[in-house]
Short mmCIF file of N, CA and C in Angstrom, two decimals:
data_model
loop_
_atom_site.label_atom_id
_atom_site.label_comp_id
_atom_site.label_asym_id
_atom_site.label_seq_id
_atom_site.Cartn_x
_atom_site.Cartn_y
_atom_site.Cartn_z
N MET A 1 0.83 -1.19 0.00
CA MET A 1 0.00 0.00 0.00
C MET A 1 0.87 1.25 0.00
N ASN A 2 0.54 2.19 -0.81
CA ASN A 2 1.24 3.45 -0.85
C ASN A 2 0.33 4.55 -0.31
N PHE A 3 0.75 5.20 0.76
CA PHE A 3 -0.01 6.27 1.38
C PHE A 3 0.80 7.55 1.37
N THR A 4 0.12 8.68 1.23
CA THR A 4 0.81 9.95 1.40
C THR A 4 0.96 10.20 2.89
N GLN A 5 1.79 11.17 3.25
CA GLN A 5 2.00 11.48 4.66
C GLN A 5 0.69 11.86 5.34
N ASN A 6 -0.15 12.64 4.68
CA ASN A 6 -1.43 13.04 5.27
C ASN A 6 -2.34 11.84 5.48
N GLU A 7 -2.33 10.90 4.55
CA GLU A 7 -3.15 9.69 4.70
C GLU A 7 -2.66 8.86 5.89
N LYS A 8 -1.35 8.80 6.09
CA LYS A 8 -0.80 8.08 7.24
C LYS A 8 -1.23 8.74 8.54
N LEU A 9 -1.16 10.09 8.59
CA LEU A 9 -1.55 10.82 9.80
C LEU A 9 -3.02 10.62 10.14
N LYS A 10 -3.86 10.48 9.14
CA LYS A 10 -5.30 10.27 9.37
C LYS A 10 -5.58 8.92 10.02
N GLN A 11 -4.65 7.98 9.94
CA GLN A 11 -4.83 6.65 10.52
C GLN A 11 -4.58 6.64 12.03
N LEU A 12 -3.96 7.70 12.56
CA LEU A 12 -3.68 7.76 13.99
C LEU A 12 -4.95 8.03 14.78
N SER A 13 -5.03 7.44 15.97
CA SER A 13 -6.17 7.67 16.85
C SER A 13 -5.65 7.92 18.26
N GLU A 14 -6.56 8.15 19.18
CA GLU A 14 -6.19 8.38 20.58
C GLU A 14 -5.47 7.19 21.19
N ARG A 15 -5.59 6.03 20.60
CA ARG A 15 -4.96 4.82 21.12
C ARG A 15 -3.61 4.54 20.46
N SER A 16 -3.17 5.40 19.54
CA SER A 16 -1.93 5.18 18.79
C SER A 16 -0.71 5.65 19.59
N ILE A 17 0.37 4.91 19.43
CA ILE A 17 1.69 5.30 19.94
C ILE A 17 2.65 5.20 18.77
N VAL A 18 3.43 6.25 18.57
CA VAL A 18 4.40 6.28 17.48
C VAL A 18 5.78 6.11 18.10
N ILE A 19 6.55 5.14 17.59
CA ILE A 19 7.89 4.86 18.09
C ILE A 19 8.88 5.22 16.99
N GLY A 20 9.87 6.03 17.34
CA GLY A 20 10.94 6.37 16.41
C GLY A 20 12.24 5.80 16.92
N VAL A 21 13.00 5.14 16.04
CA VAL A 21 14.26 4.51 16.43
C VAL A 21 15.36 4.99 15.49
N ASP A 22 16.46 5.47 16.07
CA ASP A 22 17.65 5.86 15.33
C ASP A 22 18.66 4.72 15.50
N ILE A 23 18.92 4.01 14.42
CA ILE A 23 19.82 2.86 14.48
C ILE A 23 21.19 3.29 13.97
N ALA A 24 22.20 3.12 14.81
CA ALA A 24 23.59 3.44 14.45
C ALA A 24 24.42 2.17 14.54
N SER A 25 25.72 2.30 14.38
CA SER A 25 26.57 1.11 14.37
C SER A 25 26.73 0.49 15.76
N GLU A 26 26.74 1.28 16.81
CA GLU A 26 26.94 0.75 18.16
C GLU A 26 25.84 1.14 19.14
N LEU A 27 25.45 2.40 19.16
CA LEU A 27 24.48 2.91 20.13
C LEU A 27 23.22 3.37 19.40
N HIS A 28 22.06 2.92 19.87
CA HIS A 28 20.79 3.23 19.23
C HIS A 28 19.93 4.07 20.19
N TYR A 29 19.02 4.86 19.63
CA TYR A 29 18.13 5.70 20.44
C TYR A 29 16.69 5.47 19.99
N ALA A 30 15.77 5.49 20.95
CA ALA A 30 14.34 5.33 20.64
C ALA A 30 13.54 6.35 21.44
N ARG A 31 12.45 6.82 20.85
CA ARG A 31 11.54 7.75 21.52
C ARG A 31 10.12 7.33 21.20
N ALA A 32 9.21 7.62 22.12
CA ALA A 32 7.80 7.30 21.92
C ALA A 32 6.97 8.57 22.03
N PHE A 33 5.95 8.66 21.17
CA PHE A 33 5.06 9.81 21.13
C PHE A 33 3.62 9.33 21.11
N ASP A 34 2.72 10.15 21.68
CA ASP A 34 1.31 9.83 21.55
C ASP A 34 0.81 10.32 20.19
N TRP A 35 -0.47 10.15 19.93
CA TRP A 35 -1.04 10.46 18.62
C TRP A 35 -1.01 11.95 18.30
N ARG A 36 -0.82 12.81 19.32
CA ARG A 36 -0.75 14.25 19.09
C ARG A 36 0.68 14.74 18.90
N GLY A 37 1.67 13.86 19.10
CA GLY A 37 3.07 14.25 18.95
C GLY A 37 3.73 14.61 20.26
N VAL A 38 3.06 14.36 21.39
CA VAL A 38 3.63 14.65 22.70
C VAL A 38 4.53 13.48 23.09
N GLU A 39 5.78 13.80 23.48
CA GLU A 39 6.74 12.76 23.84
C GLU A 39 6.32 12.06 25.12
N LEU A 40 6.41 10.75 25.11
CA LEU A 40 6.07 9.92 26.28
C LEU A 40 7.36 9.44 26.92
N GLY A 41 7.70 9.97 28.06
CA GLY A 41 8.93 9.57 28.74
C GLY A 41 10.16 10.20 28.14
N LYS A 42 11.30 9.61 28.45
CA LYS A 42 12.59 10.13 28.01
C LYS A 42 13.12 9.30 26.86
N VAL A 43 14.17 9.82 26.22
CA VAL A 43 14.84 9.07 25.16
C VAL A 43 15.44 7.81 25.77
N PHE A 44 15.27 6.69 25.07
CA PHE A 44 15.79 5.41 25.52
C PHE A 44 16.98 5.07 24.62
N LYS A 45 18.16 4.84 25.21
CA LYS A 45 19.31 4.46 24.40
C LYS A 45 19.73 3.04 24.77
N PHE A 46 20.19 2.32 23.76
CA PHE A 46 20.59 0.93 23.97
C PHE A 46 21.70 0.59 23.00
N GLU A 47 22.50 -0.41 23.39
CA GLU A 47 23.65 -0.83 22.60
C GLU A 47 23.31 -2.02 21.73
N LYS A 48 24.10 -2.16 20.69
CA LYS A 48 23.98 -3.29 19.78
C LYS A 48 24.28 -4.57 20.54
N GLN A 49 23.46 -5.59 20.37
CA GLN A 49 23.66 -6.89 21.00
C GLN A 49 24.09 -7.90 19.93
N CYS A 50 25.12 -8.67 20.20
CA CYS A 50 25.60 -9.68 19.24
C CYS A 50 25.26 -11.06 19.69
#
């Protein structure tokens, strides 16, 4: 399915949580937001596991 950005945003509801993850070579970061874009908690960082 191909959706435009606006079509994707219309799919969000009050029960939605958006997770963003920045993947790097060694240390990764993740953040969570509610459907309005308000950050939930603090940035979570974690290391690569082998």
